[in-house]
Amino acid sequence: MNVKLQGSDESLFNLVESRDGPRDNASPFKRALGENEPFDAGFIGASERDCQAWALEMQARYNFIEQDLIGILDKRSASDETLLIQFYSRAPGVEIADEGIFPKETDKWHDFRINYRDAEALTSSLQFGASDVVYPVYFGRKEELTNERGIFDVSRAENICIGEES
């Protein structure tokens, strides 16, 4: 899977090789693999909880690690081209008039199983989108936007956010 930023050769995610943390400050993580380059990571076979704990610990220690967001490639990813994105809601949710508070639960990882090609749209919306627009859709309508295979429809969520669909 090649998850690159739109219009760039830059990868959206870092490849975490060791549970010990970044290699060094100059080039802390690999951003991509060469063709046929093997990748051996200390996270192969790790649980979601292991990945979450690592992210919370390392983002507190290193300011260049993305805050409250992880992407997990798991066994399923290899067979159906999906990626598990997890977003940590740290602060109390945003209250949206007539709709409620989103996300409802704090100090919790919220997961979105998506097609890997939708990773940039989802992460951009959750991190940089207007929370009063994005959160009611991504958190309030998550069940509606998730198909029978458990895959969240990012394109439809984005269309709802921009008013092209209701």
mmCIF file of N, CA and C in Angstrom, residues 47-153:
data_model
loop_
_atom_site.group_PDB
_atom_site.id
_atom_site.type_symbol
_atom_site.label_atom_id
_atom_site.label_comp_id
_atom_site.label_asym_id
_atom_site.label_seq_id
_atom_site.Cartn_x
_atom_site.Cartn_y
_atom_site.Cartn_z
ATOM 1 N N SER A 47 -0.867 -5.709 19.298
ATOM 2 C CA SER A 47 -2.299 -5.434 19.438
ATOM 3 C C SER A 47 -2.561 -3.948 19.183
ATOM 4 N N GLU A 48 -3.826 -3.626 18.946
ATOM 5 C CA GLU A 48 -4.197 -2.219 18.809
ATOM 6 C C GLU A 48 -3.824 -1.461 20.074
ATOM 7 N N ARG A 49 -4.068 -2.059 21.209
ATOM 8 C CA ARG A 49 -3.763 -1.414 22.498
ATOM 9 C C ARG A 49 -2.258 -1.110 22.608
ATOM 10 N N ASP A 50 -1.400 -2.020 22.136
ATOM 11 C CA ASP A 50 0.050 -1.774 22.141
ATOM 12 C C ASP A 50 0.388 -0.551 21.290
ATOM 13 N N CYS A 51 -0.216 -0.474 20.118
ATOM 14 C CA CYS A 51 0.038 0.658 19.217
ATOM 15 C C CYS A 51 -0.448 1.966 19.832
ATOM 16 N N GLN A 52 -1.600 1.935 20.445
ATOM 17 C CA GLN A 52 -2.161 3.125 21.085
ATOM 18 C C GLN A 52 -1.281 3.608 22.235
ATOM 19 N N ALA A 53 -0.855 2.673 23.068
ATOM 20 C CA ALA A 53 -0.008 3.035 24.212
ATOM 21 C C ALA A 53 1.307 3.634 23.724
ATOM 22 N N TRP A 54 1.893 3.031 22.688
ATOM 23 C CA TRP A 54 3.137 3.543 22.119
ATOM 24 C C TRP A 54 2.923 4.973 21.625
ATOM 25 N N ALA A 55 1.850 5.198 20.882
ATOM 26 C CA ALA A 55 1.594 6.526 20.321
ATOM 27 C C ALA A 55 1.447 7.576 21.417
ATOM 28 N N LEU A 56 0.683 7.282 22.438
ATOM 29 C CA LEU A 56 0.487 8.260 23.517
ATOM 30 C C LEU A 56 1.794 8.551 24.248
ATOM 31 N N GLU A 57 2.583 7.516 24.482
ATOM 32 C CA GLU A 57 3.868 7.716 25.174
ATOM 33 C C GLU A 57 4.842 8.508 24.311
ATOM 34 N N MET A 58 4.988 8.120 23.052
ATOM 35 C CA MET A 58 5.981 8.759 22.185
ATOM 36 C C MET A 58 5.590 10.178 21.789
ATOM 37 N N GLN A 59 4.311 10.447 21.597
ATOM 38 C CA GLN A 59 3.933 11.814 21.228
ATOM 39 C C GLN A 59 4.152 12.772 22.387
ATOM 40 N N ALA A 60 4.145 12.259 23.613
ATOM 41 C CA ALA A 60 4.442 13.099 24.778
ATOM 42 C C ALA A 60 5.943 13.382 24.871
ATOM 43 N N ARG A 61 6.766 12.474 24.342
ATOM 44 C CA ARG A 61 8.221 12.623 24.423
ATOM 45 C C ARG A 61 8.826 13.355 23.228
ATOM 46 N N TYR A 62 8.208 13.227 22.062
ATOM 47 C CA TYR A 62 8.770 13.794 20.830
ATOM 48 C C TYR A 62 7.719 14.661 20.151
ATOM 49 N N ASN A 63 8.052 15.922 19.909
ATOM 50 C CA ASN A 63 7.058 16.830 19.330
ATOM 51 C C ASN A 63 6.826 16.618 17.840
ATOM 52 N N PHE A 64 7.623 15.781 17.182
ATOM 53 C CA PHE A 64 7.434 15.560 15.749
ATOM 54 C C PHE A 64 6.566 14.339 15.456
ATOM 55 N N ILE A 65 6.066 13.677 16.483
ATOM 56 C CA ILE A 65 5.167 12.546 16.275
ATOM 57 C C ILE A 65 3.737 13.073 16.264
ATOM 58 N N GLU A 66 3.005 12.678 15.248
ATOM 59 C CA GLU A 66 1.617 13.133 15.080
ATOM 60 C C GLU A 66 0.813 12.915 16.349
ATOM 61 N N GLN A 67 0.072 13.928 16.745
ATOM 62 C CA GLN A 67 -0.709 13.875 17.975
ATOM 63 C C GLN A 67 -2.046 13.173 17.759
ATOM 64 N N ASP A 68 -2.310 12.183 18.589
ATOM 65 C CA ASP A 68 -3.636 11.567 18.706
ATOM 66 C C ASP A 68 -4.169 10.937 17.421
ATOM 67 N N LEU A 69 -3.271 10.441 16.584
ATOM 68 C CA LEU A 69 -3.685 9.827 15.330
ATOM 69 C C LEU A 69 -2.701 8.729 14.952
ATOM 70 N N ILE A 70 -3.222 7.539 14.680
ATOM 71 C CA ILE A 70 -2.358 6.451 14.220
ATOM 72 C C ILE A 70 -3.028 5.719 13.064
ATOM 73 N N GLY A 71 -2.211 5.151 12.214
ATOM 74 C CA GLY A 71 -2.683 4.282 11.142
ATOM 75 C C GLY A 71 -2.084 2.908 11.368
ATOM 76 N N ILE A 72 -2.919 1.887 11.329
ATOM 77 C CA ILE A 72 -2.463 0.524 11.590
ATOM 78 C C ILE A 72 -2.736 -0.346 10.370
ATOM 79 N N LEU A 73 -1.681 -0.947 9.859
ATOM 80 C CA LEU A 73 -1.818 -1.977 8.833
ATOM 81 C C LEU A 73 -1.840 -3.307 9.565
ATOM 82 N N ASP A 74 -2.886 -4.060 9.372
ATOM 83 C CA ASP A 74 -3.020 -5.334 10.066
ATOM 84 C C ASP A 74 -3.213 -6.461 9.052
ATOM 85 N N LYS A 75 -3.491 -7.635 9.552
ATOM 86 C CA LYS A 75 -3.659 -8.799 8.685
ATOM 87 C C LYS A 75 -4.746 -8.541 7.638
ATOM 88 N N ARG A 76 -5.807 -7.922 8.051
ATOM 89 C CA ARG A 76 -6.904 -7.630 7.122
ATOM 90 C C ARG A 76 -6.456 -6.678 6.014
ATOM 91 N N SER A 77 -5.606 -5.723 6.343
ATOM 92 C CA SER A 77 -5.136 -4.734 5.367
ATOM 93 C C SER A 77 -4.537 -5.394 4.133
ATOM 94 N N ALA A 78 -3.824 -6.479 4.342
ATOM 95 C CA ALA A 78 -3.159 -7.170 3.239
ATOM 96 C C ALA A 78 -4.154 -7.796 2.269
ATOM 97 N N SER A 79 -5.323 -8.151 2.755
ATOM 98 C CA SER A 79 -6.280 -8.836 1.885
ATOM 99 C C SER A 79 -7.336 -7.917 1.273
ATOM 100 N N ASP A 80 -7.646 -6.794 1.917
ATOM 101 C CA ASP A 80 -8.729 -5.964 1.371
ATOM 102 C C ASP A 80 -8.366 -4.494 1.161
ATOM 103 N N GLU A 81 -7.080 -4.166 1.232
ATOM 104 C CA GLU A 81 -6.586 -2.806 0.984
ATOM 105 C C GLU A 81 -7.213 -1.762 1.906
ATOM 106 N N THR A 82 -7.491 -2.172 3.143
ATOM 107 C CA THR A 82 -7.996 -1.213 4.119
ATOM 108 C C THR A 82 -6.907 -0.871 5.117
ATOM 109 N N LEU A 83 -7.153 0.191 5.822
ATOM 110 C CA LEU A 83 -6.244 0.710 6.824
ATOM 111 C C LEU A 83 -7.102 1.066 8.027
ATOM 112 N N LEU A 84 -6.614 0.786 9.207
ATOM 113 C CA LEU A 84 -7.332 1.153 10.418
ATOM 114 C C LEU A 84 -6.745 2.461 10.928
ATOM 115 N N ILE A 85 -7.535 3.525 10.863
ATOM 116 C CA ILE A 85 -7.120 4.822 11.391
ATOM 117 C C ILE A 85 -7.762 4.966 12.759
ATOM 118 N N GLN A 86 -6.968 5.391 13.733
ATOM 119 C CA GLN A 86 -7.503 5.617 15.069
ATOM 120 C C GLN A 86 -7.199 7.051 15.492
ATOM 121 N N PHE A 87 -8.225 7.683 16.042
ATOM 122 C CA PHE A 87 -8.172 9.084 16.457
ATOM 123 C C PHE A 87 -8.478 9.131 17.949
ATOM 124 N N TYR A 88 -7.594 9.752 18.716
ATOM 125 C CA TYR A 88 -7.771 9.822 20.163
ATOM 126 C C TYR A 88 -8.462 11.123 20.534
ATOM 127 N N SER A 89 -9.617 11.011 21.176
ATOM 128 C CA SER A 89 -10.313 12.220 21.640
ATOM 129 C C SER A 89 -9.903 12.474 23.080
ATOM 130 N N ARG A 90 -9.102 13.471 23.243
ATOM 131 C CA ARG A 90 -8.507 13.802 24.533
ATOM 132 C C ARG A 90 -9.389 14.759 25.335
ATOM 133 N N ALA A 91 -9.828 15.798 24.700
ATOM 134 C CA ALA A 91 -10.596 16.848 25.381
ATOM 135 C C ALA A 91 -12.086 16.538 25.305
ATOM 136 N N PRO A 92 -12.863 17.223 26.130
ATOM 137 C CA PRO A 92 -14.316 17.054 26.008
ATOM 138 C C PRO A 92 -14.757 17.372 24.582
ATOM 139 N N GLY A 93 -15.784 16.665 24.127
ATOM 140 C CA GLY A 93 -16.278 16.858 22.775
ATOM 141 C C GLY A 93 -16.798 18.263 22.535
ATOM 142 N N VAL A 94 -17.037 18.550 21.283
ATOM 143 C CA VAL A 94 -17.550 19.848 20.865
ATOM 144 C C VAL A 94 -19.073 19.786 20.890
ATOM 145 N N GLU A 95 -19.687 20.759 21.548
ATOM 146 C CA GLU A 95 -21.153 20.789 21.593
ATOM 147 C C GLU A 95 -21.672 21.504 20.354
ATOM 148 N N ILE A 96 -22.510 20.794 19.618
ATOM 149 C CA ILE A 96 -23.102 21.330 18.399
ATOM 150 C C ILE A 96 -24.588 21.549 18.676
ATOM 151 N N ALA A 97 -25.039 22.773 18.498
ATOM 152 C CA ALA A 97 -26.443 23.112 18.788
ATOM 153 C C ALA A 97 -27.389 22.139 18.100
ATOM 154 N N ASP A 98 -28.370 21.684 18.823
ATOM 155 C CA ASP A 98 -29.419 20.783 18.331
ATOM 156 C C ASP A 98 -28.920 19.393 17.921
ATOM 157 N N GLU A 99 -27.623 19.125 18.040
ATOM 158 C CA GLU A 99 -27.114 17.820 17.628
ATOM 159 C C GLU A 99 -26.451 17.049 18.762
ATOM 160 N N GLY A 100 -25.911 17.742 19.738
ATOM 161 C CA GLY A 100 -25.270 17.069 20.854
ATOM 162 C C GLY A 100 -23.782 17.333 20.915
ATOM 163 N N ILE A 101 -23.084 16.470 21.634
ATOM 164 C CA ILE A 101 -21.638 16.596 21.831
ATOM 165 C C ILE A 101 -20.933 15.525 21.003
ATOM 166 N N PHE A 102 -19.873 15.945 20.297
ATOM 167 C CA PHE A 102 -19.108 15.025 19.447
ATOM 168 C C PHE A 102 -17.617 15.242 19.631
ATOM 169 N N PRO A 103 -16.831 14.191 19.763
ATOM 170 C CA PRO A 103 -17.295 12.845 20.079
ATOM 171 C C PRO A 103 -17.849 12.801 21.499
ATOM 172 N N LYS A 104 -18.747 11.886 21.725
ATOM 173 C CA LYS A 104 -19.410 11.785 23.033
ATOM 174 C C LYS A 104 -18.453 11.300 24.119
ATOM 175 N N GLU A 105 -17.541 10.412 23.748
ATOM 176 C CA GLU A 105 -16.615 9.833 24.725
ATOM 177 C C GLU A 105 -15.235 10.468 24.590
ATOM 178 N N THR A 106 -14.640 10.826 25.735
ATOM 179 C CA THR A 106 -13.293 11.393 25.730
ATOM 180 C C THR A 106 -12.319 10.389 26.325
ATOM 181 N N ASP A 107 -11.031 10.690 26.164
ATOM 182 C CA ASP A 107 -9.966 9.773 26.577
ATOM 183 C C ASP A 107 -10.215 8.391 25.996
ATOM 184 N N LYS A 108 -10.504 8.377 24.701
ATOM 185 C CA LYS A 108 -10.853 7.137 24.007
ATOM 186 C C LYS A 108 -10.330 7.193 22.577
ATOM 187 N N TRP A 109 -9.885 6.046 22.088
ATOM 188 C CA TRP A 109 -9.505 5.910 20.688
ATOM 189 C C TRP A 109 -10.755 5.566 19.887
ATOM 190 N N HIS A 110 -10.984 6.300 18.813
ATOM 191 C CA HIS A 110 -12.106 6.055 17.901
ATOM 192 C C HIS A 110 -11.513 5.489 16.614
ATOM 193 N N ASP A 111 -12.042 4.361 16.160
ATOM 194 C CA ASP A 111 -11.435 3.742 14.988
ATOM 195 C C ASP A 111 -12.314 3.863 13.753
ATOM 196 N N PHE A 112 -11.623 3.983 12.629
ATOM 197 C CA PHE A 112 -12.247 4.071 11.315
ATOM 198 C C PHE A 112 -11.492 3.121 10.392
ATOM 199 N N ARG A 113 -12.144 2.056 9.966
ATOM 200 C CA ARG A 113 -11.566 1.156 8.963
ATOM 201 C C ARG A 113 -11.933 1.764 7.616
ATOM 202 N N ILE A 114 -10.927 2.100 6.809
ATOM 203 C CA ILE A 114 -11.165 2.796 5.542
ATOM 204 C C ILE A 114 -10.345 2.162 4.428
ATOM 205 N N ASN A 115 -10.706 2.478 3.186
ATOM 206 C CA ASN A 115 -9.856 2.139 2.057
ATOM 207 C C ASN A 115 -8.602 3.000 2.204
ATOM 208 N N TYR A 116 -7.440 2.417 2.011
ATOM 209 C CA TYR A 116 -6.204 3.164 2.261
ATOM 210 C C TYR A 116 -6.096 4.424 1.406
ATOM 211 N N ARG A 117 -6.740 4.445 0.245
ATOM 212 C CA ARG A 117 -6.680 5.621 -0.629
ATOM 213 C C ARG A 117 -7.395 6.839 -0.022
ATOM 214 N N ASP A 118 -8.240 6.605 0.979
ATOM 215 C CA ASP A 118 -8.993 7.684 1.617
ATOM 216 C C ASP A 118 -8.319 8.230 2.876
ATOM 217 N N ALA A 119 -7.126 7.767 3.169
ATOM 218 C CA ALA A 119 -6.461 8.135 4.426
ATOM 219 C C ALA A 119 -6.210 9.636 4.547
ATOM 220 N N GLU A 120 -5.763 10.271 3.477
ATOM 221 C CA GLU A 120 -5.465 11.705 3.569
ATOM 222 C C GLU A 120 -6.735 12.515 3.820
ATOM 223 N N ALA A 121 -7.824 12.172 3.148
ATOM 224 C CA ALA A 121 -9.079 12.905 3.343
ATOM 225 C C ALA A 121 -9.568 12.767 4.780
ATOM 226 N N LEU A 122 -9.547 11.552 5.306
ATOM 227 C CA LEU A 122 -10.030 11.337 6.670
ATOM 228 C C LEU A 122 -9.153 12.050 7.692
ATOM 229 N N THR A 123 -7.843 11.874 7.596
ATOM 230 C CA THR A 123 -6.962 12.489 8.592
ATOM 231 C C THR A 123 -7.008 14.012 8.507
ATOM 232 N N SER A 124 -7.093 14.559 7.306
ATOM 233 C CA SER A 124 -7.180 16.018 7.152
ATOM 234 C C SER A 124 -8.460 16.557 7.767
ATOM 235 N N SER A 125 -9.566 15.871 7.526
ATOM 236 C CA SER A 125 -10.842 16.333 8.089
ATOM 237 C C SER A 125 -10.826 16.296 9.606
ATOM 238 N N LEU A 126 -10.362 15.181 10.173
ATOM 239 C CA LEU A 126 -10.364 15.060 11.631
ATOM 240 C C LEU A 126 -9.411 16.040 12.299
ATOM 241 N N GLN A 127 -8.284 16.319 11.660
ATOM 242 C CA GLN A 127 -7.294 17.197 12.276
ATOM 243 C C GLN A 127 -7.505 18.677 11.966
ATOM 244 N N PHE A 128 -7.935 18.981 10.755
ATOM 245 C CA PHE A 128 -7.951 20.377 10.322
ATOM 246 C C PHE A 128 -9.322 20.892 9.896
ATOM 247 N N GLY A 129 -10.295 20.005 9.787
ATOM 248 C CA GLY A 129 -11.634 20.421 9.382
ATOM 249 C C GLY A 129 -12.338 21.177 10.497
ATOM 250 N N ALA A 130 -13.357 21.917 10.128
ATOM 251 C CA ALA A 130 -14.164 22.638 11.120
ATOM 252 C C ALA A 130 -14.902 21.601 11.960
ATOM 253 N N SER A 131 -14.563 21.527 13.229
ATOM 254 C CA SER A 131 -15.115 20.472 14.084
ATOM 255 C C SER A 131 -16.638 20.514 14.159
ATOM 256 N N ASP A 132 -17.233 21.700 14.049
ATOM 257 C CA ASP A 132 -18.698 21.772 14.101
ATOM 258 C C ASP A 132 -19.352 21.192 12.848
ATOM 259 N N VAL A 133 -18.574 21.012 11.785
ATOM 260 C CA VAL A 133 -19.067 20.391 10.556
ATOM 261 C C VAL A 133 -18.652 18.923 10.496
ATOM 262 N N VAL A 134 -17.386 18.656 10.758
ATOM 263 C CA VAL A 134 -16.820 17.315 10.598
ATOM 264 C C VAL A 134 -17.263 16.348 11.695
ATOM 265 N N TYR A 135 -17.199 16.758 12.933
ATOM 266 C CA TYR A 135 -17.463 15.832 14.038
ATOM 267 C C TYR A 135 -18.868 15.229 14.034
ATOM 268 N N PRO A 136 -19.925 16.013 13.771
ATOM 269 C CA PRO A 136 -21.247 15.379 13.740
ATOM 270 C C PRO A 136 -21.365 14.304 12.652
ATOM 271 N N VAL A 137 -20.631 14.466 11.565
ATOM 272 C CA VAL A 137 -20.672 13.476 10.483
ATOM 273 C C VAL A 137 -19.811 12.270 10.836
ATOM 274 N N TYR A 138 -18.548 12.506 11.167
ATOM 275 C CA TYR A 138 -17.624 11.399 11.413
ATOM 276 C C TYR A 138 -17.945 10.623 12.688
ATOM 277 N N PHE A 139 -18.413 11.299 13.713
ATOM 278 C CA PHE A 139 -18.713 10.609 14.969
ATOM 279 C C PHE A 139 -20.204 10.340 15.148
ATOM 280 N N GLY A 140 -21.042 11.282 14.737
ATOM 281 C CA GLY A 140 -22.478 11.132 14.933
ATOM 282 C C GLY A 140 -23.157 10.221 13.928
ATOM 283 N N ARG A 141 -22.556 10.077 12.746
ATOM 284 C CA ARG A 141 -23.172 9.255 11.697
ATOM 285 C C ARG A 141 -22.278 8.092 11.294
ATOM 286 N N LYS A 142 -21.353 7.745 12.167
ATOM 287 C CA LYS A 142 -20.381 6.700 11.843
ATOM 288 C C LYS A 142 -21.049 5.378 11.478
ATOM 289 N N GLU A 143 -22.015 4.963 12.248
ATOM 290 C CA GLU A 143 -22.682 3.680 11.975
ATOM 291 C C GLU A 143 -23.360 3.702 10.604
ATOM 292 N N GLU A 144 -24.040 4.784 10.309
ATOM 293 C CA GLU A 144 -24.728 4.936 9.018
ATOM 294 C C GLU A 144 -23.738 4.907 7.852
ATOM 295 N N LEU A 145 -22.544 5.450 8.060
ATOM 296 C CA LEU A 145 -21.547 5.562 6.993
ATOM 297 C C LEU A 145 -20.591 4.371 6.930
ATOM 298 N N THR A 146 -20.846 3.358 7.730
ATOM 299 C CA THR A 146 -20.011 2.157 7.747
ATOM 300 C C THR A 146 -20.794 1.012 7.119
ATOM 301 N N ASN A 147 -20.195 0.361 6.125
ATOM 302 C CA ASN A 147 -20.913 -0.700 5.418
ATOM 303 C C ASN A 147 -20.879 -2.022 6.184
ATOM 304 N N GLU A 148 -21.486 -3.031 5.600
ATOM 305 C CA GLU A 148 -21.599 -4.334 6.262
ATOM 306 C C GLU A 148 -20.243 -5.009 6.473
ATOM 307 N N ARG A 149 -19.221 -4.584 5.755
ATOM 308 C CA ARG A 149 -17.869 -5.132 5.942
ATOM 309 C C ARG A 149 -17.073 -4.325 6.967
ATOM 310 N N GLY A 150 -17.713 -3.300 7.544
ATOM 311 C CA GLY A 150 -17.057 -2.498 8.568
ATOM 312 C C GLY A 150 -16.192 -1.382 8.026
ATOM 313 N N ILE A 151 -16.368 -1.031 6.752
ATOM 314 C CA ILE A 151 -15.547 0.006 6.122
ATOM 315 C C ILE A 151 -16.319 1.326 6.090
ATOM 316 N N PHE A 152 -15.707 2.337 6.678
ATOM 317 C CA PHE A 152 -16.293 3.676 6.743
ATOM 318 C C PHE A 152 -16.162 4.344 5.378
ATOM 319 N N ASP A 153 -17.239 4.947 4.883
ATOM 320 C CA ASP A 153 -17.280 5.580 3.567
ATOM 321 C C ASP A 153 -16.831 7.042 3.678
#
